[in-house]
Amino acid sequence: MFAAYEVGSFAIAILGLAFAAVWLNDRTNRAALYWCVAHFSLAASSFTGFRYQETQNLGWVAISTVGTIVFLVFLWAANAALRQQDTTPKQWALHGLAITLGLLLAWLLGGQPWGRLYVFCLLVWSYGYSAYLFFWQLKMPWVAGAFAIRCLTYLPKLENFAPFADLPIASWATVLGWLSSVYLGTVLIHAAVQQSSRRLNQALRHLPHAIVAQRADNSVVFCNEAFLRLAKAPHIQQLKNHMDNNPWALQLMQLIQFTATPVPMGNTLIREIELCPPEGTSFPAEITFSHFDDFGSAVRITQIRDLSERKNAENARIRQLTTDDLTGLPNRNYLEQQLQTSLHLCKENGGQYALLLIDVDHFKQLNDAFGHRQGDVVLKTLAQQLLAQCTTDELLVRLGGDEFALLTQASLATDPHSTWDSRAQALCQALVQSVDQGDLSFRLGVSIGVTTVSATSTSAQDLLQQAELAMYEAKKRGRGSHVFFDATMNDALTDALRLEGALHQAVPQGELTLHYQPIVVAGTAKLHKLEALLRWTSASLGPVSPARFIPMAEQSTLIVELGNWVIHEAMRQRAAWQQQTAHPPIISINVSARQFAQENFVPMLLAATQHHGVQPSAFELELTEYTLVADNPAIALHLQALRACGFSISLDDFGTGYSSLSYLARFNLHTIKIDRSFITNLETDARSQALVKAIIAMGHSLGLAVVAEGVETPAQQAFLVAEQCDYLQGYLFGRPAPASTFLEEHS
């Protein structure tokens, strides 16, 4: 048989297990955890205390004392947790020390009875205070009652001052103490189960997804509020007994029954369907089926989740990936997908497709002149014009920047090449427009590259590259036109890459030179200045025309490196001529728009003059109209600084770019150069004669000197002299030549 103290200790341990169950159900319940530790400590303290009474072994009393202290400290912590108070390590230490000192003081003053009385008082206070907290703060009267009963069972022991002593205490009090421990444990476990069930119920009821639980006969066990709303049912009873009055609910339950297939216990089945509730909008839904065992009876849980938001987000993401933000047209990603489909159709049934790549001519200049906002307006307008030209079975996309693409199909009964040739020509003509802003006017056109989609085509990327090569060829041939791709263009691309690679080595390898062309006084043909012109003889390619390598360099920062070399070489040559002749001519240097826009351009130029020992007044800088109208505030500042330093500023190729004249006065230039295209037909074309006369008169009225380029015949010279043009330049007065040749001819 067990001793009474063993049964009592076991009863206290059962209470500790009850608290452990509560904590395992809710890991955030610190009070339950602390009570668990406290009652296990109390059980150990009670057992070892009575063992000491039997054996007088001091080891038992030491364990009992430590257990008692741990019990009292954790009781305090549990009550603090009930009051939602956090306990810091410092508070743990201070309370542990205070309880230890209190217990020691009680034993010193009154011996063992007073020590037991001290523990007894703390026990009664702790259980009583817990009952108070559960009743008034936590609103759980049945748990408060269990704590109160547990507290009252200690009162019969008060007369003996010995809660743990083996003294004659009424047996009913001992039994009542055991029963109260079991009762309190049962109440706590029941409360934990109820709390868990309540939390689960609340969670299910307030989930946004519709949930219904059914048995094997499809009878409804449970459903949440979301399912009732979906089924248009006021309460669960209608789903159980009166679905005949709710056809939609009946249809929904039948749909669930039809969709569900046997699912192994513990597994999940997910399906996607379209739900169409009455008086509402249909929506995509995800139905999840799972099963669990309810005391031997299988229950099916059905969860219905509205996928509208997810599908909308997916569609928005797809639109973002496949749609151009500016124009609303499909983008490159979408085109590549459709090209792959077209390739497949070509191989399967011989479909005839073509890809037209449409590029806006001079769009960069338009952006620089009018600003990016106006450029965006032009692109959106152009997109609408293109859409108006497209048929319903054609795909128009914006590739990016100023590039569009059109995927079109020809009828099997027609000549596809002729069809696409006419299509591209019509687009080139239809998309010509004029863009005006203030006194600036810009004529806009397109260049189109065409490639056919055939059964031998390899990939969408190859087709896009072919169309792009054809488009660049159209630009080379004069813009505003269209060109079909052919295999030789791949060779041209290879040559261009080889040329670019060699050009990067031109400066380090010393392959560049400057040639100089005379600019003479119109009336006397006396030398006035020299234009420095860049020449390149490649070690691998031989002599390369400036018409080939200058445009390539202008498309990258390489033009800045070449321009800096030209400036230093021209200044070095000027310094050398200053040592050889008393009056060397002014040197005119061409400056690219990209180089002129560099922030350090003016400091670099002044540093170069100091390095070579030359004066700024010995140089003229030739700029293009594009440089002046670029939307860059640094341009005016650079021009002002250069004039202040003594550099002359000349406007090259006047009349070939923008029709605005306002910047001639705005930027306070020195010279304008009439482009050679106006001089070529000067002898026979009355329109050219009128334009040249107007340019000379306008230049003089603004106080500008005028230079005519491309003068090759005496008749052209005579006309220009008669119209009082200031300076002439052309083969009639000398071809570009090395500096050494110039010294020989003009020494």
XYZ file of C-alpha atoms in Angstrom:
747
model
C 0.000 0.000 0.000
C 1.045 3.575 -0.616
C 1.676 5.947 2.247
C -0.646 8.922 2.581
C 2.108 11.405 1.712
C 2.871 9.465 -1.479
C -0.751 9.705 -2.585
C -0.762 13.413 -1.722
C 2.425 14.039 -3.701
C 0.955 12.114 -6.627
C -2.198 14.245 -6.499
C -0.076 17.417 -6.621
C 1.889 15.974 -9.574
C -1.412 15.320 -11.389
C -2.194 18.997 -10.932
C 1.213 19.824 -12.470
C 0.363 17.595 -15.450
C -2.916 19.455 -15.859
C -1.069 22.762 -16.049
C 1.365 21.204 -18.539
C -1.567 20.180 -20.752
C -2.897 23.735 -20.634
C 0.492 25.128 -21.656
C 0.961 22.603 -24.471
C -2.407 23.679 -25.827
C -1.358 27.345 -25.758
C 2.385 27.983 -25.717
C 1.798 31.678 -25.056
C 0.171 30.895 -21.661
C 3.121 31.670 -19.377
C 0.965 31.359 -16.224
C 0.187 27.699 -17.025
C 3.881 26.970 -17.626
C 4.883 28.569 -14.327
C 2.118 26.694 -12.430
C 3.295 23.463 -14.030
C 6.862 23.979 -12.795
C 5.590 25.159 -9.382
C 3.411 22.095 -8.745
C 6.008 19.603 -9.919
C 8.386 21.357 -7.500
C 5.730 21.188 -4.769
C 5.180 17.470 -5.390
C 8.929 16.868 -5.143
C 9.162 19.041 -2.020
C 6.247 17.216 -0.349
C 7.601 13.771 -1.159
C 11.176 14.530 -0.035
C 9.941 16.328 3.108
C 8.101 13.236 4.285
C 11.045 11.037 3.318
C 13.171 13.193 5.633
C 10.670 12.589 8.448
C 11.147 8.841 7.942
C 14.926 8.677 7.408
C 16.312 11.881 8.991
C 18.580 12.116 5.939
C 19.645 15.762 5.495
C 19.840 15.277 1.730
C 16.056 14.935 1.625
C 15.516 18.120 3.577
C 17.887 20.033 1.257
C 15.932 18.864 -1.806
C 12.657 19.653 -0.072
C 13.828 23.169 0.787
C 15.013 23.921 -2.769
C 11.758 22.512 -4.186
C 9.769 24.706 -1.826
C 11.675 27.845 -2.890
C 11.249 27.005 -6.600
C 7.555 26.356 -5.990
C 7.027 29.725 -4.277
C 9.027 31.692 -6.890
C 7.080 30.175 -9.785
C 3.776 30.744 -7.964
C 4.640 34.443 -7.805
C 5.599 34.448 -11.504
C 2.329 32.694 -12.463
C 0.231 35.315 -10.695
C 2.247 38.083 -12.378
C 1.622 36.441 -15.763
C -2.115 36.301 -15.017
C -1.975 40.066 -14.519
C -0.239 40.381 -17.941
C 2.973 41.517 -16.258
C 6.373 40.581 -17.658
C 9.052 39.323 -15.276
C 12.633 40.351 -15.837
C 15.665 38.273 -14.799
C 16.338 40.841 -12.091
C 12.831 40.371 -10.649
C 13.233 36.590 -10.722
C 16.456 36.882 -8.752
C 15.065 39.380 -6.224
C 11.903 37.360 -5.518
C 13.872 34.148 -5.223
C 16.201 35.825 -2.744
C 13.292 37.353 -0.775
C 11.447 34.023 -0.488
C 14.641 32.235 0.547
C 15.400 34.847 3.198
C 11.775 34.747 4.437
C 11.860 30.969 4.747
C 15.241 31.095 6.512
C 14.015 33.801 8.901
C 10.862 31.819 9.747
C 12.939 28.724 10.564
C 15.369 30.744 12.663
C 12.590 32.417 14.662
C 10.218 29.528 15.194
C 11.840 26.403 13.924
C 10.194 23.927 11.632
C 6.546 24.802 12.528
C 7.037 28.467 11.653
C 8.776 27.567 8.400
C 5.853 25.363 7.460
C 3.413 28.090 8.458
C 5.294 30.526 6.195
C 4.937 28.134 3.269
C 1.314 27.439 4.194
C 0.425 31.155 4.135
C 2.046 31.630 0.739
C 0.129 28.619 -0.616
C -3.219 29.899 0.648
C -2.488 33.394 -0.669
C -1.418 32.137 -4.085
C -4.437 29.862 -4.662
C -6.813 32.464 -3.243
C -5.367 35.263 -5.355
C -5.534 33.051 -8.451
C -9.212 32.399 -7.739
C -9.755 36.156 -7.529
C -7.973 36.806 -10.835
C -9.867 34.081 -12.696
C -13.182 35.325 -11.371
C -12.870 39.095 -11.738
C -10.370 39.593 -14.551
C -10.518 36.485 -16.740
C -14.263 35.935 -16.256
C -13.862 32.158 -15.798
C -15.907 31.403 -12.626
C -15.661 27.599 -12.839
C -11.852 27.772 -12.849
C -11.966 30.383 -10.059
C -14.169 27.996 -8.030
C -11.684 25.133 -8.470
C -8.846 27.366 -7.212
C -11.006 28.511 -4.277
C -11.787 24.896 -3.273
C -8.090 24.068 -3.486
C -7.374 27.057 -1.230
C -10.026 26.029 1.321
C -8.656 22.481 1.642
C -5.566 23.924 3.328
C -7.522 25.679 6.086
C -8.139 22.545 8.293
C -4.365 22.231 8.586
C -3.998 25.711 10.000
C -4.434 24.625 13.622
C -1.355 22.396 13.375
C 0.881 24.939 11.634
C 2.193 21.935 9.669
C 0.938 21.436 6.142
C 3.438 18.674 5.441
C 3.744 17.123 8.929
C 2.574 13.648 9.788
C 0.233 14.904 12.537
C -3.284 13.718 13.307
C -5.431 15.591 10.787
C -8.956 14.549 9.969
C -8.925 11.969 7.201
C -11.721 13.770 5.410
C -9.469 16.851 5.090
C -6.683 14.785 3.543
C -9.046 13.119 1.085
C -10.589 16.501 0.302
C -7.115 17.874 -0.480
C -6.444 15.042 -2.913
C -9.827 15.400 -4.559
C -9.416 19.165 -4.863
C -6.124 18.661 -6.707
C -7.733 16.197 -9.131
C -10.749 18.474 -9.547
C -8.613 21.548 -10.239
C -6.594 19.577 -12.793
C -9.775 18.349 -14.492
C -11.213 21.861 -14.630
C -8.002 23.269 -16.093
C -7.802 20.592 -18.791
C -11.476 21.106 -19.622
C -10.924 24.884 -19.827
C -7.942 24.360 -22.122
C -9.955 22.086 -24.431
C -12.816 24.577 -24.466
C -10.455 27.457 -25.168
C -8.797 25.534 -27.997
C -12.162 24.595 -29.453
C -13.361 28.170 -29.135
C -10.259 29.531 -30.858
C -10.609 27.008 -33.675
C -14.295 27.813 -34.025
C -13.613 31.542 -34.131
C -10.805 31.088 -36.639
C -12.963 28.946 -38.932
C -15.957 31.245 -38.663
C -13.980 34.351 -39.521
C -11.828 32.871 -42.262
C -12.460 34.659 -45.574
C -12.624 31.288 -47.339
C -15.840 29.264 -47.353
C -15.536 26.038 -45.317
C -18.032 23.211 -44.929
C -17.656 19.832 -43.188
C -19.765 16.880 -44.381
C -20.090 13.224 -43.498
C -20.034 10.376 -46.010
C -23.786 10.818 -46.659
C -23.114 14.519 -47.545
C -24.929 15.752 -44.440
C -23.532 19.040 -43.134
C -21.661 18.925 -39.831
C -20.298 22.447 -39.768
C -19.875 25.500 -42.000
C -18.545 28.983 -41.441
C -20.053 32.386 -42.137
C -18.264 32.690 -45.494
C -19.871 29.465 -46.726
C -23.316 30.626 -45.606
C -22.800 33.861 -47.572
C -21.658 31.919 -50.621
C -24.624 29.515 -50.398
C -27.065 32.419 -49.837
C -28.235 30.593 -46.695
C -29.296 32.474 -43.530
C -28.193 29.700 -41.170
C -26.759 26.190 -41.149
C -30.135 24.550 -40.568
C -31.215 25.428 -44.096
C -28.212 23.515 -45.425
C -29.157 20.546 -43.284
C -32.899 20.326 -43.844
C -34.416 22.855 -46.233
C -32.217 23.193 -49.324
C -35.263 22.773 -51.571
C -36.027 26.405 -50.773
C -32.542 27.456 -51.904
C -31.778 26.104 -55.401
C -28.340 27.733 -55.491
C -27.306 26.115 -52.182
C -28.527 22.758 -53.493
C -26.597 23.288 -56.728
C -23.473 24.263 -54.770
C -23.639 21.177 -52.546
C -24.176 18.951 -55.595
C -21.221 20.599 -57.298
C -19.049 19.856 -54.265
C -20.270 16.269 -54.233
C -19.613 15.883 -57.972
C -16.174 17.551 -57.843
C -14.937 15.655 -54.794
C -13.280 12.323 -55.442
C -12.183 9.841 -52.785
C -9.167 11.277 -51.001
C -7.005 9.053 -48.760
C -7.111 10.036 -45.110
C -4.514 12.709 -44.436
C -4.174 13.713 -48.119
C -5.474 16.809 -49.893
C -7.121 17.276 -53.303
C -7.144 20.705 -54.978
C -9.252 21.667 -58.000
C -9.988 24.943 -59.794
C -13.479 25.665 -61.131
C -15.613 28.630 -62.159
C -18.494 29.411 -59.784
C -21.537 31.306 -61.028
C -23.715 32.366 -58.072
C -27.148 33.830 -58.855
C -27.395 37.609 -59.050
C -23.627 37.874 -58.987
C -20.507 37.788 -61.110
C -18.876 34.463 -61.815
C -15.444 34.031 -60.291
C -12.603 31.502 -60.366
C -12.454 29.345 -57.251
C -10.012 26.883 -55.747
C -11.680 23.945 -53.973
C -9.594 21.990 -51.471
C -10.831 18.619 -50.192
C -9.433 16.831 -47.147
C -10.668 14.140 -44.735
C -10.326 13.451 -41.039
C -11.617 10.758 -38.717
C -14.257 11.855 -36.204
C -14.439 8.941 -33.745
C -14.586 6.377 -36.541
C -16.743 8.464 -38.884
C -15.066 10.022 -41.953
C -15.690 13.750 -42.346
C -14.874 15.643 -45.553
C -13.678 19.226 -45.216
C -14.279 21.413 -48.285
C -12.615 24.807 -48.510
C -13.617 27.193 -51.320
C -11.271 30.100 -51.969
C -12.081 32.994 -54.285
C -9.171 33.289 -56.729
C -10.301 36.581 -58.268
C -7.608 38.687 -56.607
C -4.877 36.175 -57.383
C -6.010 35.778 -60.986
C -6.284 39.546 -61.388
C -2.791 39.949 -59.949
C -1.479 37.250 -62.275
C -3.167 38.878 -65.255
C -1.791 42.269 -64.212
C 1.665 40.738 -63.910
C 1.302 39.151 -67.341
C 0.093 42.465 -68.772
C 3.056 44.215 -67.180
C 5.425 41.677 -68.698
C 3.818 41.761 -72.135
C 2.486 45.329 -72.486
C 4.253 48.609 -73.171
C 3.377 51.196 -70.500
C 3.576 54.255 -72.765
C 1.477 53.144 -75.738
C -0.518 50.239 -74.311
C 0.689 48.043 -77.171
C 2.123 44.566 -76.659
C 5.883 44.607 -76.035
C 8.925 42.631 -77.144
C 8.226 39.730 -74.763
C 4.790 39.186 -76.260
C 6.133 39.482 -79.809
C 8.767 36.828 -79.160
C 6.048 34.455 -77.935
C 3.947 35.085 -81.048
C 6.958 34.707 -83.330
C 7.593 31.267 -81.858
C 3.966 30.389 -82.600
C 4.337 31.696 -86.161
C 7.489 29.622 -86.645
C 5.587 26.533 -85.524
C 2.685 27.277 -87.896
C 5.088 27.811 -90.794
C 6.605 24.393 -90.212
C 3.238 22.701 -89.647
C 1.048 24.111 -92.430
C 3.247 26.422 -94.497
C 1.834 29.708 -93.210
C 3.304 32.888 -94.718
C 4.341 35.533 -92.178
C 6.501 38.638 -92.278
C 8.008 40.809 -89.555
C 8.245 44.544 -90.230
C 10.512 46.534 -87.901
C 9.528 50.214 -87.971
C 11.991 52.823 -86.678
C 11.319 56.559 -86.398
C 13.911 58.551 -88.329
C 15.896 61.159 -86.363
C 13.863 60.526 -83.215
C 16.853 61.152 -80.942
C 17.267 64.617 -82.430
C 13.564 65.265 -81.898
C 13.862 64.200 -78.264
C 16.875 66.431 -77.725
C 15.242 69.405 -79.431
C 11.710 69.186 -78.025
C 12.255 67.221 -74.816
C 11.288 63.689 -73.817
C 7.723 64.639 -72.923
C 7.035 65.820 -76.458
C 8.840 62.738 -77.732
C 6.457 60.524 -75.752
C 3.486 62.374 -77.249
C 4.858 61.708 -80.729
C 5.317 58.003 -79.957
C 1.755 57.656 -78.656
C 0.392 59.463 -81.705
C 2.456 57.266 -83.988
C 1.197 54.146 -82.200
C -2.404 55.209 -82.839
C -1.639 55.910 -86.493
C -0.034 52.496 -86.865
C -3.003 50.802 -85.201
C -5.318 52.548 -87.641
C -3.295 51.032 -90.495
C -3.418 47.480 -89.075
C -5.951 44.780 -89.816
C -7.509 42.626 -87.112
C -5.226 39.654 -87.812
C -2.010 41.687 -87.568
C 0.019 42.179 -84.397
C 1.522 45.594 -83.677
C 4.035 45.906 -80.814
C 6.379 48.514 -79.444
C 9.860 47.064 -79.067
C 11.199 50.015 -77.081
C 12.523 53.491 -77.736
C 11.354 54.581 -81.175
C 11.007 51.064 -82.596
C 7.756 49.287 -83.448
C 7.182 45.906 -85.064
C 4.345 44.508 -87.142
C 3.749 40.777 -87.516
C 1.559 40.168 -90.551
C 0.350 37.187 -92.557
C -0.164 36.902 -96.292
C -2.883 34.859 -97.913
C -1.742 31.608 -99.501
C -3.405 32.747 -102.730
C -1.272 35.905 -103.060
C 2.359 36.678 -103.779
C 3.656 37.300 -100.241
C 6.679 39.367 -101.268
C 4.554 41.724 -103.349
C 1.986 41.975 -100.547
C 4.561 42.880 -97.909
C 6.401 45.249 -100.251
C 3.198 47.202 -100.825
C 2.377 47.062 -97.116
C 5.736 48.521 -96.070
C 5.620 51.201 -98.767
C 2.142 52.274 -97.686
C 3.279 52.542 -94.056
C 6.296 54.688 -94.995
C 4.017 57.089 -96.845
C 1.245 57.144 -94.241
C 3.516 57.825 -91.269
C 5.166 60.999 -92.573
C 4.200 63.895 -90.320
C 5.395 67.300 -89.177
C 6.068 68.104 -85.531
C 5.963 71.802 -84.591
C 6.789 73.540 -81.343
C 7.311 77.270 -81.235
C 9.530 78.262 -84.133
C 10.939 74.727 -84.462
C 9.561 72.423 -87.146
C 10.552 68.795 -87.536
C 9.601 66.425 -90.353
C 9.105 62.892 -89.102
C 9.308 59.693 -91.120
C 10.064 56.010 -90.649
C 12.467 53.405 -91.982
C 11.257 49.815 -92.190
C 13.157 46.545 -92.255
C 11.270 43.479 -93.475
C 12.098 39.816 -92.928
C 10.015 36.772 -93.774
C 9.137 34.035 -91.311
C 9.856 30.748 -93.041
C 10.123 27.090 -92.152
C 13.911 27.482 -92.105
C 13.844 30.339 -89.574
C 15.473 29.274 -86.329
C 14.249 31.578 -83.554
C 12.400 34.768 -82.693
C 15.688 36.460 -81.776
C 17.130 35.703 -85.224
C 14.058 37.142 -86.937
C 14.266 40.339 -84.882
C 17.954 40.695 -85.696
C 17.277 40.190 -89.400
C 14.530 42.823 -89.411
C 16.811 45.213 -87.527
C 19.637 44.750 -90.035
C 17.218 45.433 -92.884
C 15.958 48.546 -91.085
C 19.499 49.913 -90.684
C 20.085 49.269 -94.365
C 16.964 51.318 -95.130
C 18.406 54.175 -93.084
C 21.678 53.947 -94.979
C 19.814 54.237 -98.266
C 18.275 57.545 -97.309
C 15.626 56.847 -94.653
C 11.897 57.032 -95.239
C 12.041 53.730 -97.116
C 11.879 49.972 -96.582
C 14.335 47.161 -97.266
C 13.939 43.373 -97.255
C 16.513 41.339 -95.382
C 18.994 39.258 -97.325
C 21.911 37.120 -96.203
C 24.529 39.669 -97.273
C 23.408 41.904 -94.406
C 24.818 39.403 -91.950
C 28.154 39.869 -93.683
C 27.725 43.633 -93.332
C 27.105 43.196 -89.607
C 30.270 41.134 -89.285
C 32.199 43.836 -91.154
C 30.752 46.518 -88.873
C 31.823 44.597 -85.763
C 35.291 44.127 -87.218
C 35.449 47.842 -88.050
C 34.382 48.841 -84.530
C 36.981 46.571 -82.968
C 39.727 48.039 -85.139
C 38.582 51.608 -84.411
C 39.050 51.047 -80.679
C 42.737 50.411 -81.414
C 43.200 53.405 -83.716
C 44.326 55.899 -81.049
C 46.576 53.527 -79.038
C 48.176 52.194 -82.250
C 48.812 55.687 -83.702
C 46.757 55.023 -86.840
C 45.055 58.448 -87.011
C 46.217 61.523 -88.903
C 44.826 64.968 -89.697
C 44.427 66.353 -93.186
C 43.769 70.034 -93.769
C 41.543 71.694 -96.398
C 41.924 75.401 -97.224
C 39.171 77.957 -96.620
C 39.901 81.041 -98.754
C 38.692 84.631 -98.965
C 35.982 84.707 -101.632
C 37.210 87.707 -103.621
C 40.952 87.013 -103.598
C 41.202 83.234 -103.022
C 43.775 84.048 -100.355
C 44.146 81.424 -97.626
C 42.218 82.393 -94.485
C 42.021 79.218 -92.407
C 42.263 75.427 -92.584
C 39.676 72.811 -91.611
C 41.198 69.833 -89.794
C 39.731 66.563 -91.120
C 40.312 63.183 -89.468
C 41.773 60.312 -91.496
C 42.336 56.676 -90.459
C 44.602 54.066 -91.957
C 43.999 50.804 -90.107
C 46.790 48.262 -89.785
C 44.286 45.465 -90.478
C 41.732 47.151 -92.759
C 43.818 49.715 -94.619
C 42.492 53.230 -95.338
C 38.949 53.644 -93.981
C 36.616 56.379 -95.209
C 35.417 58.888 -92.598
C 31.903 58.215 -93.905
C 32.266 54.705 -92.450
C 33.972 55.223 -89.120
C 32.699 58.649 -87.979
C 28.986 57.609 -87.791
C 30.006 54.447 -85.942
C 32.052 56.419 -83.421
C 29.188 58.881 -82.900
C 26.973 56.051 -81.671
C 29.273 55.475 -78.688
C 31.595 57.357 -76.361
C 34.428 56.535 -78.765
C 33.678 59.807 -80.561
C 34.828 61.667 -77.435
C 38.178 59.864 -77.461
C 38.638 60.599 -81.172
C 37.577 64.225 -80.698
C 40.073 64.763 -77.884
C 42.827 63.321 -80.076
C 41.882 65.694 -82.925
C 41.991 68.721 -80.599
C 45.428 67.867 -79.220
C 46.840 67.002 -82.649
C 45.510 70.218 -84.233
C 46.968 72.296 -81.404
C 50.282 70.460 -81.629
C 50.378 71.179 -85.358
C 49.492 74.844 -84.818
C 52.338 75.152 -82.304
C 54.725 73.585 -84.849
C 53.610 75.976 -87.609
C 54.083 78.917 -85.262
C 57.770 77.952 -85.127
C 58.014 77.740 -88.932
C 55.958 80.679 -90.269
C 55.103 84.120 -88.993
C 51.404 84.030 -89.826
C 50.007 80.493 -89.677
C 46.305 80.191 -90.570
C 43.452 79.624 -88.131
C 42.569 75.945 -87.713
C 38.905 74.944 -87.775
C 38.106 71.862 -85.654
C 34.901 69.812 -85.900
C 33.365 69.045 -82.487
C 30.695 66.343 -82.110
C 27.522 66.969 -80.127
C 28.417 64.255 -77.625
C 31.863 65.705 -76.999
C 30.595 69.283 -76.700
C 28.040 68.189 -74.083
C 30.760 66.785 -71.784
C 30.907 68.730 -68.506
C 34.692 69.012 -68.671
C 34.836 70.082 -72.324
C 35.777 73.732 -71.739
C 38.384 72.997 -69.011
C 39.855 70.254 -71.210
C 40.094 72.643 -74.175
C 41.802 75.382 -72.151
C 44.202 72.872 -70.611
C 45.122 71.699 -74.129
C 45.926 75.256 -75.286
C 48.205 75.762 -72.284
C 49.857 72.386 -72.793
C 50.710 73.138 -76.438
C 51.453 76.838 -75.964
C 48.809 78.180 -78.365
C 46.117 80.859 -78.123
C 42.352 80.123 -78.269
C 42.008 82.811 -80.964
C 43.979 80.554 -83.314
C 41.095 78.059 -83.440
C 37.544 77.890 -84.683
C 35.166 75.233 -83.358
C 32.664 73.866 -85.887
C 29.364 72.695 -84.378
C 26.310 71.158 -86.029
C 22.759 72.464 -85.770
C 21.910 69.343 -83.764
C 24.441 70.378 -81.105
C 22.842 73.794 -80.657
C 19.230 72.674 -80.394
C 19.964 69.755 -78.030
C 17.940 70.040 -74.829
C 20.993 70.615 -72.645
C 21.453 73.776 -70.536
C 25.230 73.244 -70.586
C 25.363 74.182 -74.300
C 24.743 77.908 -73.768
C 27.172 77.998 -70.826
C 29.891 76.309 -72.880
C 29.410 78.713 -75.802
C 29.537 81.741 -73.535
C 32.723 80.505 -71.851
C 34.413 79.656 -75.171
C 33.667 83.074 -76.668
C 35.001 84.746 -73.533
C 38.236 82.756 -73.888
C 38.706 83.806 -77.528
C 37.539 80.763 -79.527
C 35.520 81.389 -82.684
C 32.300 79.407 -83.134
C 31.077 78.228 -86.529
C 27.792 76.513 -87.443
C 28.491 73.665 -89.882
C 26.175 72.257 -92.600
C 23.655 75.060 -92.158
C 20.203 74.326 -93.590
C 20.351 70.534 -93.457
C 18.881 70.062 -89.994
C 16.296 72.138 -88.151
C 14.301 74.924 -89.726
C 14.615 77.204 -86.697
C 16.728 80.338 -87.029
C 16.296 81.650 -83.489
C 19.428 79.989 -82.164
C 21.630 81.948 -84.617
C 21.024 85.121 -82.640
C 20.578 83.384 -79.297
C 24.018 81.768 -79.248
C 25.967 84.712 -80.746
C 27.937 82.723 -83.335
C 30.735 83.975 -85.590
C 30.291 82.004 -88.795
C 27.772 79.850 -90.659
C 28.756 77.332 -93.334
C 26.361 76.694 -96.234
C 26.103 72.941 -96.772
C 27.516 71.552 -100.008
C 24.090 70.160 -100.979
C 22.981 73.743 -101.760
C 26.128 74.476 -103.807
C 26.142 71.357 -106.010
C 23.292 72.499 -108.307
C 23.950 76.195 -107.944
C 24.667 76.736 -111.665
C 21.391 75.261 -112.935
C 18.869 75.191 -110.089
C 17.027 78.435 -109.438
C 15.736 77.142 -106.100
C 19.288 76.475 -104.860
C 20.330 79.941 -106.021
C 17.456 81.556 -104.127
C 18.233 79.606 -100.955
C 21.933 80.485 -101.060
C 21.131 84.169 -101.612
C 18.733 84.113 -98.657
C 21.244 82.398 -96.358
C 24.018 84.875 -97.239
C 21.720 87.862 -96.726
C 20.372 86.487 -93.459
C 23.881 85.750 -92.151
C 25.113 89.228 -92.960
C 22.036 90.790 -91.351
C 22.941 88.963 -88.122
C 26.582 90.007 -88.330
C 27.800 86.512 -89.249
C 30.520 85.563 -91.695
C 29.360 83.071 -94.351
C 31.386 80.153 -95.734
C 30.236 78.127 -98.768
C 31.301 74.459 -98.724
C 31.778 72.152 -101.715
C 32.796 74.795 -104.282
C 34.185 72.892 -107.287
C 33.690 75.076 -110.385
C 34.613 78.657 -111.367
C 30.927 79.318 -112.116
C 29.963 78.460 -108.540
C 32.793 80.695 -107.316
C 31.626 83.568 -109.488
C 28.042 83.326 -108.253
C 29.109 83.274 -104.616
C 31.505 86.185 -105.037
C 28.751 88.159 -106.734
C 26.458 87.489 -103.789
C 29.200 88.667 -101.404
C 29.798 85.326 -99.708
C 32.757 85.831 -97.358
C 34.728 82.579 -97.653
C 34.849 79.574 -99.960
C 35.894 75.958 -99.416
C 36.053 73.081 -101.873
C 38.127 71.058 -104.321
C 38.472 74.149 -106.529
C 40.865 75.572 -103.935
C 42.446 72.383 -102.672
C 41.712 68.892 -101.459
C 42.344 67.826 -97.849
C 46.062 67.117 -97.496
C 48.602 66.277 -94.778
C 50.219 69.110 -92.840
C 53.545 68.587 -94.620
C 51.895 69.119 -98.012
C 50.330 72.324 -96.775
C 53.751 73.732 -95.814
C 55.205 72.826 -99.191
C 52.350 74.531 -101.085
C 52.007 77.610 -98.873
C 55.543 78.228 -97.657
